PDB file of C-alpha atoms in Angstrom:
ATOM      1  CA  UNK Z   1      37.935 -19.601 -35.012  1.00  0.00           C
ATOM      2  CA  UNK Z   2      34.884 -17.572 -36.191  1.00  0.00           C
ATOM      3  CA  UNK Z   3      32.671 -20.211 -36.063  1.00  0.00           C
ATOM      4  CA  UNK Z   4      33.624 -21.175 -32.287  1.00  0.00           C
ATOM      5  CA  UNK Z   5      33.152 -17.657 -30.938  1.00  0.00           C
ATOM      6  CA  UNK Z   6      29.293 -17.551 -32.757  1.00  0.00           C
ATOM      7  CA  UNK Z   7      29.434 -20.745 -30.958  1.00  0.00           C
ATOM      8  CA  UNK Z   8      30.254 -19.435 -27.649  1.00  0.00           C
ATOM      9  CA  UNK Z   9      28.466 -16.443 -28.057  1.00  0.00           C
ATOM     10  CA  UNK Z  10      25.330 -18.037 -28.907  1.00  0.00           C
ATOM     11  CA  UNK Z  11      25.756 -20.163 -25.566  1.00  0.00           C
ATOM     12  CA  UNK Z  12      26.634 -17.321 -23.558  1.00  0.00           C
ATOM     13  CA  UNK Z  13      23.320 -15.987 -25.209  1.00  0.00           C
ATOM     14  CA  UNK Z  14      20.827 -19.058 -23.965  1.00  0.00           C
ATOM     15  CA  UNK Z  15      22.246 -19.219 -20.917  1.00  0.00           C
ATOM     16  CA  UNK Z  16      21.900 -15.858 -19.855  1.00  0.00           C
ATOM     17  CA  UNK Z  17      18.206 -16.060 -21.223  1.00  0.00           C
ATOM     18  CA  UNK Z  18      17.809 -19.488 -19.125  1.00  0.00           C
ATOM     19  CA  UNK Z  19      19.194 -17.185 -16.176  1.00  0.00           C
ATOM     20  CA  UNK Z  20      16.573 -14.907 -16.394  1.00  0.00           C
ATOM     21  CA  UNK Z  21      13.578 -17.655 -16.861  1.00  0.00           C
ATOM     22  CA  UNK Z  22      15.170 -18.995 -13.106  1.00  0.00           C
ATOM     23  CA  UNK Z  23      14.617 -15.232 -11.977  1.00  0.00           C
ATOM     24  CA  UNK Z  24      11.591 -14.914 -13.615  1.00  0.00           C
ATOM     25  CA  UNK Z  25      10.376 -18.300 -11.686  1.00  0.00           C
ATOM     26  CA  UNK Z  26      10.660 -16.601  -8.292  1.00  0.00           C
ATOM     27  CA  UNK Z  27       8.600 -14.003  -6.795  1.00  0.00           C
ATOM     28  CA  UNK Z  28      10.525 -11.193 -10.205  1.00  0.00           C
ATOM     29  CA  UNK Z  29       8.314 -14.037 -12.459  1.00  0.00           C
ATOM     30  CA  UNK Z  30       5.988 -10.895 -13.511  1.00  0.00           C
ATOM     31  CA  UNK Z  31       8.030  -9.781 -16.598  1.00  0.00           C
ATOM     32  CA  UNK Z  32       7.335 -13.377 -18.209  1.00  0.00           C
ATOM     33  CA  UNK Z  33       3.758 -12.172 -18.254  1.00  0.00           C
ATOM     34  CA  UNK Z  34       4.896  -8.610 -20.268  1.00  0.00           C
ATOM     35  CA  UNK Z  35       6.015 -11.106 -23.227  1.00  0.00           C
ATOM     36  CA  UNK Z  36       2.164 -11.006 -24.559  1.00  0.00           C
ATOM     37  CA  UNK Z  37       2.864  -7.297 -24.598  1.00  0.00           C
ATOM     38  CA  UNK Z  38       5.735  -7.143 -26.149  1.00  0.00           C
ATOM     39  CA  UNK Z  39       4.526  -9.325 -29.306  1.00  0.00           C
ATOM     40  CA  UNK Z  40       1.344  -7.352 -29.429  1.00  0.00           C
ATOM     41  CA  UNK Z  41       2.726  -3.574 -28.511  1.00  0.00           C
ATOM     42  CA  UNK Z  42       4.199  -3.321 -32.563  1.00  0.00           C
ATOM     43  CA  UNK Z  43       1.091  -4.620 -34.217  1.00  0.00           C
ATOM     44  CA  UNK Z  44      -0.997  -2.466 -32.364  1.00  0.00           C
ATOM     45  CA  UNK Z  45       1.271   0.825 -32.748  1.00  0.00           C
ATOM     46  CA  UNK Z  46       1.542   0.150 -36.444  1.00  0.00           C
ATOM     47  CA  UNK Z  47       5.128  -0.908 -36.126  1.00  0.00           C
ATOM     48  CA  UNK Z  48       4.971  -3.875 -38.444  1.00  0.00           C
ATOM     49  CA  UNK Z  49       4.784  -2.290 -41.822  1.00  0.00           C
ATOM     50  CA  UNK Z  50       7.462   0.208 -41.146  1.00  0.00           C
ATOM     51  CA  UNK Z  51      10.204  -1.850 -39.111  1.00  0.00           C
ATOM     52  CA  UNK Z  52      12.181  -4.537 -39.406  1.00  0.00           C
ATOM     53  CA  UNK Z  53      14.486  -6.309 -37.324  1.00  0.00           C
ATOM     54  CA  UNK Z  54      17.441  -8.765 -37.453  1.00  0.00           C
ATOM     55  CA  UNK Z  55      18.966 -10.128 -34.368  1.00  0.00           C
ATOM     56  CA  UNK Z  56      21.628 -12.089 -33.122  1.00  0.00           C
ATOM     57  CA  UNK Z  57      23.451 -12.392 -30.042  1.00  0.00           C
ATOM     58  CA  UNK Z  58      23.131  -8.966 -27.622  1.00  0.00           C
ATOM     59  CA  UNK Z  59      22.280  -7.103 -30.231  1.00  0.00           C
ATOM     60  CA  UNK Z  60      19.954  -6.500 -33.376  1.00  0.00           C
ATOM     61  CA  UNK Z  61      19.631  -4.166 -36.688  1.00  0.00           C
ATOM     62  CA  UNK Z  62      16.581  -2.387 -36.637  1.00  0.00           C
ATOM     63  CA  UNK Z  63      15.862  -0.097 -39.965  1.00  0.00           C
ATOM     64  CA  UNK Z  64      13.041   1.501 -41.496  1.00  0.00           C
ATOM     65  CA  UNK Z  65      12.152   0.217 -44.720  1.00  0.00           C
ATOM     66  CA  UNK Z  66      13.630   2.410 -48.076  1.00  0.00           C
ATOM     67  CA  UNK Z  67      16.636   4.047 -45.571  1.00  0.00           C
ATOM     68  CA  UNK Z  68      19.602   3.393 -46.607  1.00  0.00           C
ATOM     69  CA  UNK Z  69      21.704   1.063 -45.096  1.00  0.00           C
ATOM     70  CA  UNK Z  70      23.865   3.989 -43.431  1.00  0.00           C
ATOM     71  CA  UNK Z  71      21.041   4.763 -41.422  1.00  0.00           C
ATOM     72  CA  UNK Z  72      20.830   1.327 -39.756  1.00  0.00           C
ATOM     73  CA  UNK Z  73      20.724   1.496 -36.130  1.00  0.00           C
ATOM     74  CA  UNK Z  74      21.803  -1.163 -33.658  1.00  0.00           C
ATOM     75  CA  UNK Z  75      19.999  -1.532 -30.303  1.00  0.00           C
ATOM     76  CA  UNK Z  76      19.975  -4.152 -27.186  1.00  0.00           C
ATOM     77  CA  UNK Z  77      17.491  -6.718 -27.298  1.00  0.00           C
ATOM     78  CA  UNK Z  78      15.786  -7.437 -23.911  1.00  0.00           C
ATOM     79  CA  UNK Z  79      16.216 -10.098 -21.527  1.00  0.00           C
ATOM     80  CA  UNK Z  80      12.016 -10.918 -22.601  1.00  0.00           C
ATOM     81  CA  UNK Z  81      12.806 -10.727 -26.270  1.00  0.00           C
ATOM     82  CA  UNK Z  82      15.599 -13.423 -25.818  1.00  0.00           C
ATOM     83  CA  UNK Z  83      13.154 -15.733 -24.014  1.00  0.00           C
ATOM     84  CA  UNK Z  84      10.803 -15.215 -26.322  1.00  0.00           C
ATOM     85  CA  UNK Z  85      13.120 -16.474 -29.004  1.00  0.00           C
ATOM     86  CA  UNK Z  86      13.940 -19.899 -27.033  1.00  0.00           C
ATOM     87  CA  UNK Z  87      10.412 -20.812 -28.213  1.00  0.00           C
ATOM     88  CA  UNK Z  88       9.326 -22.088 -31.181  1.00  0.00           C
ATOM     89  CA  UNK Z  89       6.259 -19.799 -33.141  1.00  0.00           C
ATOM     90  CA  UNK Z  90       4.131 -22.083 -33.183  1.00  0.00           C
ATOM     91  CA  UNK Z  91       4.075 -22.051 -28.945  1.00  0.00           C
ATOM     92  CA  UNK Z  92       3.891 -18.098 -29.556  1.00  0.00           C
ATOM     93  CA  UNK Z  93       1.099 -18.270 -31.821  1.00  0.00           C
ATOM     94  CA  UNK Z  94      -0.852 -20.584 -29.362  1.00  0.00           C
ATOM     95  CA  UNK Z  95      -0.506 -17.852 -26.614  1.00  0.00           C
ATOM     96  CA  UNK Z  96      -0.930 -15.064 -29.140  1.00  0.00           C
ATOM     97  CA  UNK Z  97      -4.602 -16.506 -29.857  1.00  0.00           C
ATOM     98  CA  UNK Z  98      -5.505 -17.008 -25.703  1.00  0.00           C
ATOM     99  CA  UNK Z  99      -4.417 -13.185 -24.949  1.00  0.00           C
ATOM    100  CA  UNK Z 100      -6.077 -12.159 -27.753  1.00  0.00           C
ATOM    101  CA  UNK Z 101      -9.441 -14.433 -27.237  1.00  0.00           C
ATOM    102  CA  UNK Z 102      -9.066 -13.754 -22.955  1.00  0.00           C
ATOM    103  CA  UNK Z 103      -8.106  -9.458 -23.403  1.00  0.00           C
ATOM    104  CA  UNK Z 104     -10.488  -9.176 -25.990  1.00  0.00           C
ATOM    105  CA  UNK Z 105      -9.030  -6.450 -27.208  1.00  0.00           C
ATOM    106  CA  UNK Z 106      -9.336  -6.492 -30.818  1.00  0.00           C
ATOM    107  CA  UNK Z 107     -12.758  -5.791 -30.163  1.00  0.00           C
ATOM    108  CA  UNK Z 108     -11.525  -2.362 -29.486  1.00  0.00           C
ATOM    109  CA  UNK Z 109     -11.476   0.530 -31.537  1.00  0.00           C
ATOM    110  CA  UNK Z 110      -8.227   2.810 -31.118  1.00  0.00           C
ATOM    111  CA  UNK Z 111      -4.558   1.466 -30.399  1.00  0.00           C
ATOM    112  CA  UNK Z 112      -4.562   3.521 -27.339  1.00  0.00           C
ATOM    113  CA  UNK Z 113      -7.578   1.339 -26.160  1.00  0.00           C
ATOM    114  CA  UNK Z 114      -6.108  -1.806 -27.298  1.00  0.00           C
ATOM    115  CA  UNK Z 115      -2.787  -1.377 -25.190  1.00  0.00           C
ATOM    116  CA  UNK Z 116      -4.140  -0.088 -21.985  1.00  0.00           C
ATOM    117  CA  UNK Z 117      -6.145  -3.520 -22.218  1.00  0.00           C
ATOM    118  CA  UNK Z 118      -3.079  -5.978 -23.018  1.00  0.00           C
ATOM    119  CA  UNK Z 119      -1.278  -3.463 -19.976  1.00  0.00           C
ATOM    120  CA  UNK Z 120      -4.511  -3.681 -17.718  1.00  0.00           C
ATOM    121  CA  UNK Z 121      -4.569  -7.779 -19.381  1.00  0.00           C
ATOM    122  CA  UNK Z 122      -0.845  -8.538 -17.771  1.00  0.00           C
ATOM    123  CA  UNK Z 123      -1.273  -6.561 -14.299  1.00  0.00           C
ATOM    124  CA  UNK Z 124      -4.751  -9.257 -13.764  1.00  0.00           C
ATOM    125  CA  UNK Z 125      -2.048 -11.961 -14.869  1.00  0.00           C
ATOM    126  CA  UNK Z 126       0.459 -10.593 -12.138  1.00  0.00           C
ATOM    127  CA  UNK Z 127      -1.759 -10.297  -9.569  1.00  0.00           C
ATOM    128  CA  UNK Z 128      -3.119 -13.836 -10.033  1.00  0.00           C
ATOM    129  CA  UNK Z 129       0.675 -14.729 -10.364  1.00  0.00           C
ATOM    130  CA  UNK Z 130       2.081 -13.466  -7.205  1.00  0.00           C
ATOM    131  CA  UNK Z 131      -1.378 -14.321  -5.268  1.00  0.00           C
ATOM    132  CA  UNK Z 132      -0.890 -18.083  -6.396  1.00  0.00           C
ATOM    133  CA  UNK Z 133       2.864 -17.879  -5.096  1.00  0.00           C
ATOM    134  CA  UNK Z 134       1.580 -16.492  -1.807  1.00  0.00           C
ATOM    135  CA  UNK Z 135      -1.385 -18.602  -1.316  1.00  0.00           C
ATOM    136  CA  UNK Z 136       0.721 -22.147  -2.381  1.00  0.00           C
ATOM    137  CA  UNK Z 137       3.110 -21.032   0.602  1.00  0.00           C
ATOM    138  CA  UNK Z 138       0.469 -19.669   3.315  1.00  0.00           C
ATOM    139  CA  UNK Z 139      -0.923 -21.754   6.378  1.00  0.00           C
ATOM    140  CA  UNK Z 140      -4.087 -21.791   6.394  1.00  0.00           C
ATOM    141  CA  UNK Z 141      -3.500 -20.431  10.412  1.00  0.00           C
ATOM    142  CA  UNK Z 142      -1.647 -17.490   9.030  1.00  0.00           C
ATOM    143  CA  UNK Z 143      -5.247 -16.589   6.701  1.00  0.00           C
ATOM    144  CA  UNK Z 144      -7.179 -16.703   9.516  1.00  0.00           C
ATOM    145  CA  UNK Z 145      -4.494 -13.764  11.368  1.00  0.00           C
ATOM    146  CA  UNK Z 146      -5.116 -11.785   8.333  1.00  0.00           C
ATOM    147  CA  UNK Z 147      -8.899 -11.812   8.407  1.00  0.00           C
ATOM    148  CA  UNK Z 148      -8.923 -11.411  12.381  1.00  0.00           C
ATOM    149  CA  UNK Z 149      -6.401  -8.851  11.953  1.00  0.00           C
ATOM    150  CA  UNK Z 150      -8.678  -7.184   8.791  1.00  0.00           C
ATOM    151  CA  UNK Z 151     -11.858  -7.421  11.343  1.00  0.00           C
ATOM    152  CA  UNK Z 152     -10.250  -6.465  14.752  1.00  0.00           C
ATOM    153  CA  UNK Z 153      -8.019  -3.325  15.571  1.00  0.00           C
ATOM    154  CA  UNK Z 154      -5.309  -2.855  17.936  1.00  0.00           C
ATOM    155  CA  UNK Z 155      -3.682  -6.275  17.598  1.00  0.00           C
ATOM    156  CA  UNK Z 156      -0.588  -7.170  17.803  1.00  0.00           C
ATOM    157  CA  UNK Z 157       2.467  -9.530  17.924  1.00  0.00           C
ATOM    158  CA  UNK Z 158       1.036 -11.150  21.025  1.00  0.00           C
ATOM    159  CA  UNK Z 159      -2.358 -11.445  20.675  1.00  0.00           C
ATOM    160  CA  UNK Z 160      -2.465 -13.494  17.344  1.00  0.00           C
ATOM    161  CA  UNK Z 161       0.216 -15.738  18.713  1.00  0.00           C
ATOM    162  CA  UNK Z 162      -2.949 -17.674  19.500  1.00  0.00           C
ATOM    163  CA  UNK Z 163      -3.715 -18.850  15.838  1.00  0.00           C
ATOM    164  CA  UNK Z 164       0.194 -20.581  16.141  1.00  0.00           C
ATOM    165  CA  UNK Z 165       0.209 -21.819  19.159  1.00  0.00           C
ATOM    166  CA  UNK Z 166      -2.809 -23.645  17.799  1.00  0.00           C
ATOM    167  CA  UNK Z 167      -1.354 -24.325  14.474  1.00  0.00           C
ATOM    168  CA  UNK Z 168       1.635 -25.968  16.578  1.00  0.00           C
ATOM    169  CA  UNK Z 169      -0.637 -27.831  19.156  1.00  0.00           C
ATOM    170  CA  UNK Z 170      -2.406 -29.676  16.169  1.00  0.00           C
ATOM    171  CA  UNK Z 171      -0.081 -30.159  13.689  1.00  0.00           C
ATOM    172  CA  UNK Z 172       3.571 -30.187  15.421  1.00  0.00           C
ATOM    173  CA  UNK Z 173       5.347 -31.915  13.153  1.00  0.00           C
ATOM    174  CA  UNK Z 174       5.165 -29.529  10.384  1.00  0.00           C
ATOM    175  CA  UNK Z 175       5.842 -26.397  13.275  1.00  0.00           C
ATOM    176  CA  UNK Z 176       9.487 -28.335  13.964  1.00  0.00           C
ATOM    177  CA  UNK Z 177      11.858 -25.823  13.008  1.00  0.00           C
ATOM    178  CA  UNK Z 178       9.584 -23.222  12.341  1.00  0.00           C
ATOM    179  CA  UNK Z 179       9.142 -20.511  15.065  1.00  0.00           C
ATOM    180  CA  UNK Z 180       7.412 -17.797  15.068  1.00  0.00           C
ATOM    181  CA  UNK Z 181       9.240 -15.064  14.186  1.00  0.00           C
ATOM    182  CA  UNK Z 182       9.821 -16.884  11.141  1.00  0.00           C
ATOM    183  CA  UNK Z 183       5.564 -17.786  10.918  1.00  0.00           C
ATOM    184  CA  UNK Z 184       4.710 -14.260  11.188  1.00  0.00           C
ATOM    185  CA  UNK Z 185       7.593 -12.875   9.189  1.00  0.00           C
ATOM    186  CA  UNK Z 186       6.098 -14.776   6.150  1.00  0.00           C
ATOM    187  CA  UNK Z 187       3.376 -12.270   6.382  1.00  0.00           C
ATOM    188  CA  UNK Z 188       5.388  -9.329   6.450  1.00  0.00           C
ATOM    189  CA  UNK Z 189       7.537 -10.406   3.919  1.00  0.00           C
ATOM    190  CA  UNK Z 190       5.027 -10.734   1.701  1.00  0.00           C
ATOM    191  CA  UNK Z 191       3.686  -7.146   2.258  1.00  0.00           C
ATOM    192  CA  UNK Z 192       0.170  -9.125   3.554  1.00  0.00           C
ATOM    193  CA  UNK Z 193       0.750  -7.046   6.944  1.00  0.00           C
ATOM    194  CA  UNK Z 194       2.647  -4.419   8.808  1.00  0.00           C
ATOM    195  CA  UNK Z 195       2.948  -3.283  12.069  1.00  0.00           C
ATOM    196  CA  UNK Z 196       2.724   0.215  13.052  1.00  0.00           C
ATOM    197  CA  UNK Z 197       4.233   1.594  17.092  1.00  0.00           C
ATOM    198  CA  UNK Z 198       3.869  -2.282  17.769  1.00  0.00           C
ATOM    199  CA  UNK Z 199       0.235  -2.158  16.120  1.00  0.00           C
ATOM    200  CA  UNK Z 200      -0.596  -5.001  13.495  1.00  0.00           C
ATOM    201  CA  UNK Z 201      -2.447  -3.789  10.726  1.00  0.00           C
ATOM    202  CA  UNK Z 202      -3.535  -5.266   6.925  1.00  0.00           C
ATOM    203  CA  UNK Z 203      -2.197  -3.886   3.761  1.00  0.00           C
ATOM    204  CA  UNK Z 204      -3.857  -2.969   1.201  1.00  0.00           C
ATOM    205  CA  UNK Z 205      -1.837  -5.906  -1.076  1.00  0.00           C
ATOM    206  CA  UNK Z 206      -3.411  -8.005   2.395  1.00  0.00           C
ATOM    207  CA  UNK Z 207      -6.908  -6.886   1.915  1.00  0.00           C
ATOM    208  CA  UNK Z 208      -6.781  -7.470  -2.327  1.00  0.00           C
ATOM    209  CA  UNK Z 209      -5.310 -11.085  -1.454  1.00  0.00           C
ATOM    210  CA  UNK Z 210      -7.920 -11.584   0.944  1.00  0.00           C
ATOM    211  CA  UNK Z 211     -10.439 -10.364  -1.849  1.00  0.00           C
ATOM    212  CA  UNK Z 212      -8.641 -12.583  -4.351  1.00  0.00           C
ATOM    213  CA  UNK Z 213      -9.030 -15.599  -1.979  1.00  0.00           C
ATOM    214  CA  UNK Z 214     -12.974 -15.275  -2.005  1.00  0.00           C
ATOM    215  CA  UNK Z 215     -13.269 -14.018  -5.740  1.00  0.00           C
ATOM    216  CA  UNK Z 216     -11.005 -16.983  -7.142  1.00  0.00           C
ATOM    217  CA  UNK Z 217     -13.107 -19.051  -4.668  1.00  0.00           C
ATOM    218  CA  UNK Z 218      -9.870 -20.623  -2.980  1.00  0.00           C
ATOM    219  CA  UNK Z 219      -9.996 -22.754  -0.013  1.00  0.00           C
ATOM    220  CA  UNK Z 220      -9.202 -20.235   3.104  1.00  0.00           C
ATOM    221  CA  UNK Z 221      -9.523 -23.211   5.892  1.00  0.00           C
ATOM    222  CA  UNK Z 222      -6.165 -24.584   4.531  1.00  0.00           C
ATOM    223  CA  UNK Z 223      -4.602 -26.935   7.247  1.00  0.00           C
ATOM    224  CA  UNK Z 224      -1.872 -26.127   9.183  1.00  0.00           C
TER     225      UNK Z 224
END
């Protein structure tokens, strides 16, 4: 009977872990890229040499080396530190070696230094992240409204229906079932624009995508 319940609890472990990697898939994917933190934060604190840590299922035993036993405490392990355990090292110590070769950060002096790079090190690989999501998704008629709406004031709902009636008049078959409330919604649901007493303006997440577009030198006359 003991041996079925580690059983089921070390299911009821992977799949909640393979829950979170579908989550972490969507537009929440940013905490996959905080796993490089996490396996670099302890080394670079000085953790190492004066923890250790057992875990199974939702919890682990973390205690400071010559305590006694009594002074054992148990904590939760995170949802990252459970995916990070459905790989195998050597996969961890491949990615280990590209965030240290890409964040450079060894190269810096005090721990301080070295985690406000790996931090500074995951936000780039967020950005990029949800910019890729974004850019996979956008028309390349919805780019142009940013940029007109980034260059022109005073627009609004109306007068950038232009760019999809266009869209529609030279590609209908992929405009179908998409109207456009739903075209320019994509915009705003993204955070790419918002509109202000019935005024269209560019966010600043619109203008950095915009800036992303040109500095990753991505293609900004996408069809459609």
């Amino acid at each position: 009977m003991e041996q079925e319940s580690n059983i089921d609890a070390t299911q009821t472990n992977i799949e909640a872990a393979l829950d979170w990697i579908q989550l972490a898939n969507s537009l929440k994917w940013p905490f996959v890229v905080l796993i490089g933190l996490l396996i670099f934060r302890k080394p670079l604190v000085d953790l190492i040499n004066r923890i250790t840590k057992v875990g199974y299922g939702t919890k682990s035993l973390e205690a400071k080396q010559q305590v006694t036993v009594s002074e054992t405490k148990t904590e939760e392990i995170s949802h990252i530190d459970r995916v990070v355990g459905l790989f195998r090292p050597e996969t961890i110590e491949m990615f280990k070696e590209a965030v240290s070769n890409e964040s450079e950060y060894q190269n810096l002096d005090s721990n301080d230094e070295k985690i406000e790079r790996l931090i500074n090190y995951g936000c780039l690989l967020y950005i990029m992240r949800h910019f890729d999501i974004i850019y996979n998704n956008i028309f390349g008629s919805q780019i142009r409204i940013l940029e007109y709406v980034n260059s022109h004031s005073a627009q609004t709902k109306e007068s950038v229906k232009f760019f999809y009636d266009t869209a529609v008049k030279n590609h209908s078959k992929y405009y179908e079932n998409y109207s456009y409330n739903e075209y320019l919604n994509f915009l705003f649901h993204f955070t790419l624009i918002r509109e202000d007493n019935g005024e269209l303006n560019i966010t600043i997440l619109g203008v950095d995508f915009l800036k992303y577009l040109t500095e990753s030198n991505k293609d900004v006359n996408k069809l459609y």
